[in-house]
Short mmCIF file of C-alpha atoms in Angstrom, two decimals:
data_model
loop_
_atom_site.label_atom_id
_atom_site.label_comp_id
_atom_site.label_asym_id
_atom_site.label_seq_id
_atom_site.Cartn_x
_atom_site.Cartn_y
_atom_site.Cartn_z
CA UNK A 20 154.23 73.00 128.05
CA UNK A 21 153.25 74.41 124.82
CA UNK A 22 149.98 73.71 123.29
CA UNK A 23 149.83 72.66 119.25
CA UNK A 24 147.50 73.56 116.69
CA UNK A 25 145.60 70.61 115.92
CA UNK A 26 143.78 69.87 112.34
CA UNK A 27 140.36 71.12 113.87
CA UNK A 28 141.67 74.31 114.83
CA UNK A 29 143.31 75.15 111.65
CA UNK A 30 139.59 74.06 109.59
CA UNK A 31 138.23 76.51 112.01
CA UNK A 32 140.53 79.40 111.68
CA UNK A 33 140.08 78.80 107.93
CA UNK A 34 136.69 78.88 108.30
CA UNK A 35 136.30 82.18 110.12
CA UNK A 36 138.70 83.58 107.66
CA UNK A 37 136.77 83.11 105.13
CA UNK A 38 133.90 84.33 106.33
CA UNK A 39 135.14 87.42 107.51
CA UNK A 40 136.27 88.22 103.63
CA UNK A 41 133.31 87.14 102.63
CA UNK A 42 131.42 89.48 104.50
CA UNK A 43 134.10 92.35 103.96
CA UNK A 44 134.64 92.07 99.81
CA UNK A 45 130.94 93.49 99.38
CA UNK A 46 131.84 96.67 101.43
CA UNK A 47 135.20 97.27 100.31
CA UNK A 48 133.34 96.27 96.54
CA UNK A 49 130.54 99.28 97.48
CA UNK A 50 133.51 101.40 98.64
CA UNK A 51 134.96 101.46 95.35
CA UNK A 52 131.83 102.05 93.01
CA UNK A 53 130.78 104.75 95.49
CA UNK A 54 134.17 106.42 95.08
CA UNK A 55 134.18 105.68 90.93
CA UNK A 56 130.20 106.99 91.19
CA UNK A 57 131.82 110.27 92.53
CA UNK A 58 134.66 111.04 90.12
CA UNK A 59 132.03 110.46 87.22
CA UNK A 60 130.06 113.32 89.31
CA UNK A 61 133.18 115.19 89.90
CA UNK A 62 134.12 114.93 85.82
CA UNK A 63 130.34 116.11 85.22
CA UNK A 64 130.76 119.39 87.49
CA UNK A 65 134.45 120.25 85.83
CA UNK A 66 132.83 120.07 82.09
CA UNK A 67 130.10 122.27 83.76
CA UNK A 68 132.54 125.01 85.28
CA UNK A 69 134.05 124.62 81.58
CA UNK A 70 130.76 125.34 79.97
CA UNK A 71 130.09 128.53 82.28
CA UNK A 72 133.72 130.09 81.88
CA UNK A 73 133.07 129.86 78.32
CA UNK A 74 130.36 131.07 78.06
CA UNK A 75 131.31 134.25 80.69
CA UNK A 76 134.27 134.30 77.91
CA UNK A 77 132.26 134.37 74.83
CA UNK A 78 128.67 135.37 76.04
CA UNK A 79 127.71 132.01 74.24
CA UNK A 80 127.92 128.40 74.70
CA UNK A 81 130.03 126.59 71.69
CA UNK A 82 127.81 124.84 69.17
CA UNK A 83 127.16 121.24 68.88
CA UNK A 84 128.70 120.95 65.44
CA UNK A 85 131.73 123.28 65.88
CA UNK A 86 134.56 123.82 63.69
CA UNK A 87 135.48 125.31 60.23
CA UNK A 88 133.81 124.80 56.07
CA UNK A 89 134.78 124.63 53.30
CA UNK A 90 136.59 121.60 52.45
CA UNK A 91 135.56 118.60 50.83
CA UNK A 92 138.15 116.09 51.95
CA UNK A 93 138.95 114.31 55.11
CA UNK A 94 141.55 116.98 55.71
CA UNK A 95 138.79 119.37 56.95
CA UNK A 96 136.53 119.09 60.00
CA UNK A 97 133.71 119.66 57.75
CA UNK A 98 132.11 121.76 60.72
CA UNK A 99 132.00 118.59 63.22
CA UNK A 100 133.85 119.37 66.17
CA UNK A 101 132.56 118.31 69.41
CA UNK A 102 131.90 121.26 71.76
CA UNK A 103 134.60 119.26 74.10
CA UNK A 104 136.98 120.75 71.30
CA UNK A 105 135.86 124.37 72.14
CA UNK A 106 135.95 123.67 75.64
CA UNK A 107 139.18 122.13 75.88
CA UNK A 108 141.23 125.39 76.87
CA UNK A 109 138.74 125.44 79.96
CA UNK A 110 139.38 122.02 81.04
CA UNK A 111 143.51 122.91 81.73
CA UNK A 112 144.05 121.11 78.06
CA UNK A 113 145.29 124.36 76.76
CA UNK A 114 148.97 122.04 75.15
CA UNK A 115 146.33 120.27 73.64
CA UNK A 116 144.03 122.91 72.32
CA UNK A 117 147.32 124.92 70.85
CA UNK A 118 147.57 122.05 68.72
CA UNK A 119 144.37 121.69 67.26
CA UNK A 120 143.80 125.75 66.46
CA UNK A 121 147.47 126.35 65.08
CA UNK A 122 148.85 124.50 61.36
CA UNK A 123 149.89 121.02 62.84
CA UNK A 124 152.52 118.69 60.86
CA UNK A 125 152.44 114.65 61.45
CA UNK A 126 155.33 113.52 63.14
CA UNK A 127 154.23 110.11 61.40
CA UNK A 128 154.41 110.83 57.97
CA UNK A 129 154.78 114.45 57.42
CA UNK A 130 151.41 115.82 56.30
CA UNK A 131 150.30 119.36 57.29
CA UNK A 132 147.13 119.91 58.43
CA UNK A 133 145.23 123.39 58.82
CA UNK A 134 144.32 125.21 61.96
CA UNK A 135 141.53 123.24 63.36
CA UNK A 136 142.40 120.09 62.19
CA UNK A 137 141.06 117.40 60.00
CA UNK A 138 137.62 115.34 60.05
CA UNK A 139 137.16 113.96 63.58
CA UNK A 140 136.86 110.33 61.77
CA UNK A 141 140.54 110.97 60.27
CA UNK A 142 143.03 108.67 61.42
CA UNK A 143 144.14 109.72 64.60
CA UNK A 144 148.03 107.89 64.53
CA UNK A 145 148.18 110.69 62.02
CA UNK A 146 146.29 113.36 63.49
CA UNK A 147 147.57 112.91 67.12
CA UNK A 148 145.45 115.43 69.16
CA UNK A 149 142.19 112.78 67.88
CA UNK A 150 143.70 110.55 69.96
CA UNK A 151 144.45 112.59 73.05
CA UNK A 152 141.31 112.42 74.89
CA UNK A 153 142.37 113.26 78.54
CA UNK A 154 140.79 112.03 82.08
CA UNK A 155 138.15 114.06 82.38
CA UNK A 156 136.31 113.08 79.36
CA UNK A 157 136.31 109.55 80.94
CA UNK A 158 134.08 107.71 83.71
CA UNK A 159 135.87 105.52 86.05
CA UNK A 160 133.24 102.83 85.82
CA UNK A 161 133.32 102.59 82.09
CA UNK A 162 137.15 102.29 82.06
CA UNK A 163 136.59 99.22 84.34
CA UNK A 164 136.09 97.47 80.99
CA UNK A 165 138.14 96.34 78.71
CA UNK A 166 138.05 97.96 74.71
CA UNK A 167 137.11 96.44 71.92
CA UNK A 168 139.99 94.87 70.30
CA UNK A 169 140.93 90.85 69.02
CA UNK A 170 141.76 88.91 71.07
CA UNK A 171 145.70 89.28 71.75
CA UNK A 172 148.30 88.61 74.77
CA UNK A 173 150.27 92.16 76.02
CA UNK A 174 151.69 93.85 73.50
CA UNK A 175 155.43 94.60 74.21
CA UNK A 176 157.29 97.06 72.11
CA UNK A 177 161.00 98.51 72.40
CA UNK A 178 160.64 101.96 71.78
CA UNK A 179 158.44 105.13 72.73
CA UNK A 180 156.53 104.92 69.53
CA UNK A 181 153.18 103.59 69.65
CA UNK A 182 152.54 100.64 67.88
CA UNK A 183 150.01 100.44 64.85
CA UNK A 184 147.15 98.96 65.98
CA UNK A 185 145.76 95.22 65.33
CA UNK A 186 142.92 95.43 62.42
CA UNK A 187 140.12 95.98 63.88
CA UNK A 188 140.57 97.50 67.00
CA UNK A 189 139.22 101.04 68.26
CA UNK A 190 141.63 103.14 69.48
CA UNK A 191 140.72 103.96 73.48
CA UNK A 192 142.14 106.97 73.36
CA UNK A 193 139.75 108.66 71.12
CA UNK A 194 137.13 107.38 73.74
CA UNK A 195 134.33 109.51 76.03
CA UNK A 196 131.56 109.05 78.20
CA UNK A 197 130.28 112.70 78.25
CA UNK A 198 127.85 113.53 75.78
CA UNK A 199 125.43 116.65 75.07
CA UNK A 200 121.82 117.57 75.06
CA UNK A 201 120.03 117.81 72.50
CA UNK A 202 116.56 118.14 74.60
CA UNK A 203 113.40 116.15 73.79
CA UNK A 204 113.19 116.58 69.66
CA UNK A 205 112.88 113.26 67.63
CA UNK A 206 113.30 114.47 63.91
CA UNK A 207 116.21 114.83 61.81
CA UNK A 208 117.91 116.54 65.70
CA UNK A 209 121.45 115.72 64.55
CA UNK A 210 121.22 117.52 60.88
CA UNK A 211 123.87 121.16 60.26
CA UNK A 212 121.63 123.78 60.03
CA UNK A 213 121.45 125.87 57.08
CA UNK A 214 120.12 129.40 58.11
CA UNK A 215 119.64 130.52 54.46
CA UNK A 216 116.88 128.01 54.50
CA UNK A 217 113.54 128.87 55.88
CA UNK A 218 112.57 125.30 56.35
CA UNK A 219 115.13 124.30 57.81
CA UNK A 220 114.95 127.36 60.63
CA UNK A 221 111.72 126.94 61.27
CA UNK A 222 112.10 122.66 62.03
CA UNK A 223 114.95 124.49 64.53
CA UNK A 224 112.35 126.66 66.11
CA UNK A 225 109.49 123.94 66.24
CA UNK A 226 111.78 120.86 67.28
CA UNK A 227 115.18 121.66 68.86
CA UNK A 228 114.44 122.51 72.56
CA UNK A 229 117.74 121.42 74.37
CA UNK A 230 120.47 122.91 75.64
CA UNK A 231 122.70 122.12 72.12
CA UNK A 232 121.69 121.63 68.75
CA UNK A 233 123.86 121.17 65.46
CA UNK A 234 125.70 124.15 64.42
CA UNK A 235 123.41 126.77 66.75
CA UNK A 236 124.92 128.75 69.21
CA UNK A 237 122.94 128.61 72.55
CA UNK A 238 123.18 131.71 75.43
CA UNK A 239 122.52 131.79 78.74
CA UNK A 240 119.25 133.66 78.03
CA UNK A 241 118.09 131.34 75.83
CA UNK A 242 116.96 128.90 78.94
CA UNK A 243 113.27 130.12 79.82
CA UNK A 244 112.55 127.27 82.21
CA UNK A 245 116.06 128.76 83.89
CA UNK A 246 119.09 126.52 84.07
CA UNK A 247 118.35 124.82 86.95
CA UNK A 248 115.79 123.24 85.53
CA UNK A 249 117.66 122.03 81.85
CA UNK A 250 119.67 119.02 81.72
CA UNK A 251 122.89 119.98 79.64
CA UNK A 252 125.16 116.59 79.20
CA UNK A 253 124.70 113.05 80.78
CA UNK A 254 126.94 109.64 79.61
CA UNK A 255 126.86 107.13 77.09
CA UNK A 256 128.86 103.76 77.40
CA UNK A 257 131.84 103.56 75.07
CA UNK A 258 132.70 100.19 73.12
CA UNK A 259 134.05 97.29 74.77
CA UNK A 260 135.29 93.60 74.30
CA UNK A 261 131.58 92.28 75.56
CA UNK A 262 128.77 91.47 73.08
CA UNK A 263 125.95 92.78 74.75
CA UNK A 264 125.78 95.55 71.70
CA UNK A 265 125.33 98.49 74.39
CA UNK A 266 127.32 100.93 72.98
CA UNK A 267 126.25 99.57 69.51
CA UNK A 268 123.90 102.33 66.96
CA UNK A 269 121.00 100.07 65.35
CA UNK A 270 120.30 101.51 61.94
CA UNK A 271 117.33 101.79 59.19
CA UNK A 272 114.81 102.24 61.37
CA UNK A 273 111.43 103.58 59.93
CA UNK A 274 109.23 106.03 61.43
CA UNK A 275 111.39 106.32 64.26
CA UNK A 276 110.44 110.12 64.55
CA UNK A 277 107.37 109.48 64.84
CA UNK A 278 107.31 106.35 67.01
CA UNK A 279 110.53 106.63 69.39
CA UNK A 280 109.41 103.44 70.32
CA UNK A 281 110.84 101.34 68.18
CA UNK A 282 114.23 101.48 69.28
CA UNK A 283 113.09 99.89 72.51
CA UNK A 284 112.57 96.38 69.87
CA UNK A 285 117.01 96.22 69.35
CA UNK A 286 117.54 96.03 73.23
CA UNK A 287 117.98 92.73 72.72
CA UNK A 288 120.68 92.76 70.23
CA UNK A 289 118.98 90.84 67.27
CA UNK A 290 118.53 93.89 64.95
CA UNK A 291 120.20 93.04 61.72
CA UNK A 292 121.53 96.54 60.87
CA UNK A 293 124.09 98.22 62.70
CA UNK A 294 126.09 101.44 62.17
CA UNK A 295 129.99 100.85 61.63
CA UNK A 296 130.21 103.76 64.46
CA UNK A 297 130.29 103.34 67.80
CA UNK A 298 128.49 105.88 71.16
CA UNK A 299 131.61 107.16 72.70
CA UNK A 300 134.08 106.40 70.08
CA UNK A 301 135.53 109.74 68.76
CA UNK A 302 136.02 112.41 71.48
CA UNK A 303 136.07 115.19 69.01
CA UNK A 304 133.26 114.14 66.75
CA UNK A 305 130.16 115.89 67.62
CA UNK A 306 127.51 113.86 65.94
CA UNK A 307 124.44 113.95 68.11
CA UNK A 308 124.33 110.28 67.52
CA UNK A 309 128.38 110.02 69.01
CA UNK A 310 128.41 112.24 70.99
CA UNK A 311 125.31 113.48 72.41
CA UNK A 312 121.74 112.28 73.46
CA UNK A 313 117.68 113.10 73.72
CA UNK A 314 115.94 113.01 76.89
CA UNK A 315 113.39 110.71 75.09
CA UNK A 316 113.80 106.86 76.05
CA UNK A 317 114.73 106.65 79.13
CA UNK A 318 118.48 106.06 80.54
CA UNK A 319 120.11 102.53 79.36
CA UNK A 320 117.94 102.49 76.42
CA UNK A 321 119.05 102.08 72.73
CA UNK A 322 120.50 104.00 70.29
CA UNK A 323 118.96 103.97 66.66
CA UNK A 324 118.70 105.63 63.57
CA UNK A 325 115.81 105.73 61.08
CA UNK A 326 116.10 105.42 57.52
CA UNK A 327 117.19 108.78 57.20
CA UNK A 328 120.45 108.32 58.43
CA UNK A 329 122.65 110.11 61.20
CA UNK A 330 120.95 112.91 61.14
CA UNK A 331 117.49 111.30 62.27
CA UNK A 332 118.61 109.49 65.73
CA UNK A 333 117.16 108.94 68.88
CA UNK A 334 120.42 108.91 70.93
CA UNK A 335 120.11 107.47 74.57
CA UNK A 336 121.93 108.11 77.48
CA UNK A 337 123.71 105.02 79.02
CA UNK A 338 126.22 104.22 81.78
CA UNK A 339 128.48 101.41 83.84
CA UNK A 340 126.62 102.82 87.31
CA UNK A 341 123.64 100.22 88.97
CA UNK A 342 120.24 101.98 87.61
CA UNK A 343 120.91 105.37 86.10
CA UNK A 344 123.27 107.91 84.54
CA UNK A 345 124.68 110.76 85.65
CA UNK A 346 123.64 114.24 84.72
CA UNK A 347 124.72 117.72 84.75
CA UNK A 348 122.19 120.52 85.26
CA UNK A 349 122.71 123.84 83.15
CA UNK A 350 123.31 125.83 86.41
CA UNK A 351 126.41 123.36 87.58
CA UNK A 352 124.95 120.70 89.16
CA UNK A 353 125.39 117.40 88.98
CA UNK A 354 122.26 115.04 89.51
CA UNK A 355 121.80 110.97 89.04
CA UNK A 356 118.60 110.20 87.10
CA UNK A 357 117.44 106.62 87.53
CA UNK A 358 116.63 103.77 84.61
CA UNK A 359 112.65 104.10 86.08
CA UNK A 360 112.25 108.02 85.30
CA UNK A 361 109.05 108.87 84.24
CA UNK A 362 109.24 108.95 80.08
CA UNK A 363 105.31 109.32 78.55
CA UNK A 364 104.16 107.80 76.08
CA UNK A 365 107.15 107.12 73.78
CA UNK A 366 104.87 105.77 71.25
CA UNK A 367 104.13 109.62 70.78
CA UNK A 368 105.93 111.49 68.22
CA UNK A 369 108.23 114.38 69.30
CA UNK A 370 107.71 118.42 68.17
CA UNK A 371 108.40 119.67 65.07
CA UNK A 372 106.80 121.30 62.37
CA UNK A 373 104.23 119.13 60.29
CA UNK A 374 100.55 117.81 61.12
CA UNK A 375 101.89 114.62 62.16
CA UNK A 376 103.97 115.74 64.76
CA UNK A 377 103.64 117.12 68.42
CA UNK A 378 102.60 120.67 67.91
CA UNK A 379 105.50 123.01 68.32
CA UNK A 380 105.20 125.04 71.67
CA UNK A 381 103.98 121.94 73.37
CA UNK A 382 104.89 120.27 76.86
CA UNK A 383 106.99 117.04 75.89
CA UNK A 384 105.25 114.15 75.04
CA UNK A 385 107.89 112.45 76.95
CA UNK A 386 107.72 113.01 81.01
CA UNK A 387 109.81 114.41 83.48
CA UNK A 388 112.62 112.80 81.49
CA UNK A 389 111.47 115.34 78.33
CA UNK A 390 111.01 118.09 80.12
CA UNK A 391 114.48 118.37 81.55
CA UNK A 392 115.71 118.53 78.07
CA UNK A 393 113.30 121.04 76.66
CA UNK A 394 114.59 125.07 77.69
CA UNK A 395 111.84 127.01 76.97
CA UNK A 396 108.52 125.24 77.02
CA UNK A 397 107.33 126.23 80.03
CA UNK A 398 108.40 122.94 82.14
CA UNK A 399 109.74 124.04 85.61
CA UNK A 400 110.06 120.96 87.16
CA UNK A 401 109.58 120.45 90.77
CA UNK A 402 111.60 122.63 93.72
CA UNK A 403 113.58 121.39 94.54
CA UNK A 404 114.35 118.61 91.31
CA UNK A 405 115.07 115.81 93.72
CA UNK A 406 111.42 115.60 95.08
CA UNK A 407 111.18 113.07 92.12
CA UNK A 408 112.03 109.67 93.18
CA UNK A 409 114.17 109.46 89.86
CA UNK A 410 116.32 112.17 90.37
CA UNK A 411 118.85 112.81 93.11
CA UNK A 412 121.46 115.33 93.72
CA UNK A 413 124.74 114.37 94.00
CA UNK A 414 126.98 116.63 96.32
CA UNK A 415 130.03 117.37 94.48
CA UNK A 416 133.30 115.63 96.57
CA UNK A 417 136.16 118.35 97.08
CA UNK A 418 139.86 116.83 95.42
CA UNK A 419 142.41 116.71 97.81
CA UNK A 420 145.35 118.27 95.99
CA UNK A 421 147.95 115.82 97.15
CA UNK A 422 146.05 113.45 95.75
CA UNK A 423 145.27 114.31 92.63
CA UNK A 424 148.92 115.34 92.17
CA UNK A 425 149.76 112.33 93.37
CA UNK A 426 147.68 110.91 90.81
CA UNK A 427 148.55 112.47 87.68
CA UNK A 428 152.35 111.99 88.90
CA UNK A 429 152.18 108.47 87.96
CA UNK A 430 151.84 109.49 84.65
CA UNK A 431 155.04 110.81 82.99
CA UNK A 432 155.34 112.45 79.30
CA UNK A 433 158.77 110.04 78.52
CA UNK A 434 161.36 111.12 75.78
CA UNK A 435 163.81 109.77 74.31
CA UNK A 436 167.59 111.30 73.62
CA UNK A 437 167.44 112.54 70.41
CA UNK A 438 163.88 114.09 70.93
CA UNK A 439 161.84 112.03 68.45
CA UNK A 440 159.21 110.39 70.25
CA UNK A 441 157.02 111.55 73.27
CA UNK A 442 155.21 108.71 75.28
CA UNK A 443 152.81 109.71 78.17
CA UNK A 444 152.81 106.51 80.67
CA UNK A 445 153.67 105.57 84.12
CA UNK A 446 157.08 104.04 85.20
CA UNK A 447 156.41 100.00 86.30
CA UNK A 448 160.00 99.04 87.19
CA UNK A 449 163.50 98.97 85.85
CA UNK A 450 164.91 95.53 84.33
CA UNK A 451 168.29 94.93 85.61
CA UNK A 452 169.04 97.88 85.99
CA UNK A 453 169.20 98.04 82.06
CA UNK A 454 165.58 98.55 81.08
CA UNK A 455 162.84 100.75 81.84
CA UNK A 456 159.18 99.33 81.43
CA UNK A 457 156.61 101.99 80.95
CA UNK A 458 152.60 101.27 80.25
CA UNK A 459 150.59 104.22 78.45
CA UNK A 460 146.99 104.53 78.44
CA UNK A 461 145.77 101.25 75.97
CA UNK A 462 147.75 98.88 78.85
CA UNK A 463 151.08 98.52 75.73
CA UNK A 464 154.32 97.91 77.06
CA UNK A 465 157.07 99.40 76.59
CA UNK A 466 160.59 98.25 77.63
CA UNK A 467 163.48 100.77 76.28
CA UNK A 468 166.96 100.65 77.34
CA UNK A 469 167.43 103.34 79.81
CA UNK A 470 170.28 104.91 78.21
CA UNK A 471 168.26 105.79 75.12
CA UNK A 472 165.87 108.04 77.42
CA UNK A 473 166.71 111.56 77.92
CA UNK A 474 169.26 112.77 80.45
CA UNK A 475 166.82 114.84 82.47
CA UNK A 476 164.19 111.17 82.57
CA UNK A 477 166.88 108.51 83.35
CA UNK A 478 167.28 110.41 86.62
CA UNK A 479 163.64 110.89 87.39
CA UNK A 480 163.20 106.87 86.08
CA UNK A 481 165.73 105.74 88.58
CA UNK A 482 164.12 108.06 91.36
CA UNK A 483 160.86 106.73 90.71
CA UNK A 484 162.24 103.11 90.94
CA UNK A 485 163.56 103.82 94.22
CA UNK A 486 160.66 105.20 95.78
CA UNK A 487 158.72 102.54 94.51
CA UNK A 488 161.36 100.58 96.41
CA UNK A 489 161.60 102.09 99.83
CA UNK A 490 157.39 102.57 99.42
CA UNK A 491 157.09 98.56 98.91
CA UNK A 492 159.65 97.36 101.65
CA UNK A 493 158.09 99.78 104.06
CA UNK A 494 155.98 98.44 106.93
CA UNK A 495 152.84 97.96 106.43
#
């Protein structure tokens, strides 16, 4: 005789369900930020590698504010180019970085640009290789979140071409999360510097300590306290669709240089002035205020600038991860330096030239955190660096080549049959066997009739579809 399930003993197989996923979603949930934690680390350690191939290249490391002068107008990059830009050929972007150094045309509207490229602020619909920023400049955490744009449902479109975007949206794909050292100076750190001007070389000398610093070209030899011991890049949090301001630059701040301080009082968002520019925002900017940071307030802190302007910031380093940012060492390694580092006395002003400053050839006023961004002030920190509570190492996680080509195989470079538009994106399905739906990188639709693809990518779009078949009726 067969025995029924009775009400009781369906509550309690409910019951044990649910406590079973209750007590499984937090590991599978620390399973996932542990494996996003280590491709952060892992991007770190490849723009490292970068940095050191260039610089075995070149016998230099490429300046903070890169790039070519001359121009006046939008059309030139005014000399600020992100040292990504440089070091783009080194990070297997060499498509990319044929672009930018060769005459490029608009396959918008036709303009010519000149080797090099425009101003990193130009529009980059126009000036497609702005908008081309590629995995490795972003951290898996960060791209959790959603960007900054009004509210909207999906945006379907029927062709390859990308859409103009909604006013007042920031384009994603000009985003990063890797930014640059500018060690443990506080004034007027993000200025070009002019090298006919004495005052001007000697507020280098006196002030910028760190590993980059505006247009000067750092070498290997220039790192007294030894590259093990000098942080060279961290993150910063790009914009998003939240309002906690994080990614936000507070602006008009007075006596910040002397008082780093200060910035602490906009954590809470109710500054009244902030910069139309966003941390993260322009991948080939390289503003120290964009795109780079001072190992002054400590990680997760504001961003401000004083009255000065741009060129006077104290640039934080932020990040997505529970309590601390990652960081890559000058010598390749990649370490995770906690919220709680010790900072000083932030109410100190930094080195420079000028009675009221920190006398130049001092320790930093600011810590452990200051002395990892200052090369050649006689800081060796600790051996080994993750004796300090604050910091620890992060051992580097090997790819597994089938994954990772398994991985970039979902994304396809899609054209169409007369050979006017390109569309990088991944294959979703195929619409009665009519229409293919791709999504690129900002999440857009795109459903085009298959016939209008090329020959050579209705094949590989119907293959696809059939794997994705067999691969979802498969046992489990």
């Amino acid at each position: 005789m067969k025995s029924k399930l009775t009400l009781t003993d369906l509550i309690l197989v409910g019951v044990v369900a649910s406590v079973g996923f209750s007590l499984l979603l937090p590991v599978v949930l620390r399973q996932r930020a542990a494996a996003r934690n280590i491709q952060c680390s892992n991007n770190l350690a490849m723009l490292g590698l970068a940095m050191h191939n260039y610089h075995a290249a070149y016998n230099q490391l490429p300046p903070g504010l890169g790039g070519t002068v001359g121009g006046e107008d939008d059309t030139c990059n005014q000399g600020r180019l992100s040292p990504l830009v440089a070091l783009s050929p080194f990070l297997e972007q060499q498509a990319l970085w044929e672009k930018i150094a060769n005459p490029y045309v608009s396959p918008k509207t036709g303009k010519r640009f000149p080797p090099m490229g425009p101003a990193p602020w130009f529009d980059s619909a126009e000036y497609t290789p702005w908008a081309s920023a590629f995995a490795t400049l972003r951290c898996p955490d960060d791209m959790q979140t959603k960007p900054e744009v009004p509210e909207q449902e999906t945006i379907v479109v029927t062709t390859l071409a990308m859409p103009e975007l909604p006013p007042g949206a920031i384009d994603p794909a000009t985003f990063c999360n890797y930014v640059f050292s500018y060690g443990d100076g506080t004034y007027l750190m993000g200025e070009k510097i002019d090298q006919k001007n004495a005052e001007s070389m000697r507020r280098v000398q006196a002030g910028m300590r760190g590993a980059f610093s505006g247009n000067q070209r750092m070498r290997f030899r220039d790192f007294l306290d030894g590259l093990s011991n000098t942080i060279g890049m961290s993150e910063t949090i790009t914009p998003d669709e939240n309002d906690a301001k994080e990614s936000h630059i507070a602006q008009g701040i007075k006596g910040l240089s002397l008082n780093p301080s200060l910035c602490l009082q906009t954590r809470d968002g109710d500054h009244a002035d902030w910069w139309e520019v966003r941390r993260g925002s322009r991948w080939a900017d390289g503003a120290l205020a964009i795109s780079g940071f001072q190992t002054v307030l400590p990680p997760n802190s504001p961003t401000c600038l004083s009255d000065l302007g741009m060129e006077d910031p104290i640039a934080s380093a932020s990040s997505r991860h529970a309590d601390g940012v990652h960081a890559l060492m000058m010598d390749g390694r990649t370490v995770f330096v906690r919220d709680s580092i010790d900072t000083g006395d932030l109410s100190q002003p930094g080195v420079s030239i000028g009675s009221e400053y920190t006398r130049p050839g001092s320790r930093s006023p600011y810590g452990v955190w200051g002395a990892m961004g200052s090369r050649a002030a006689r800081e060796v920190l600790a051996s080994p660096i993750t004796n300090n509570a604050s910091i620890e190492e992060v051992v580097r996680e090997q790819r597994n080549p089938d994954q990772a080509a398994a991985a970039e195989e979902r994304w396809t470079t899609w054209t169409d049959h007369d050979g006017e538009h390109r569309l990088k994106a991944k294959l979703n399905r195929i619409i009665d066997r009519e229409t293919v739906e791709l999504e690129d990188s900002k999440g857009i639709l795109h459903r085009v009739p298959l016939n209008t693809l090329s020959d050579r990518h209705i094949i590989m779009a119907v293959m696809m579809h059939e794997s994705q078949l067999e691969a979802a009726s498969a046992p489990k």
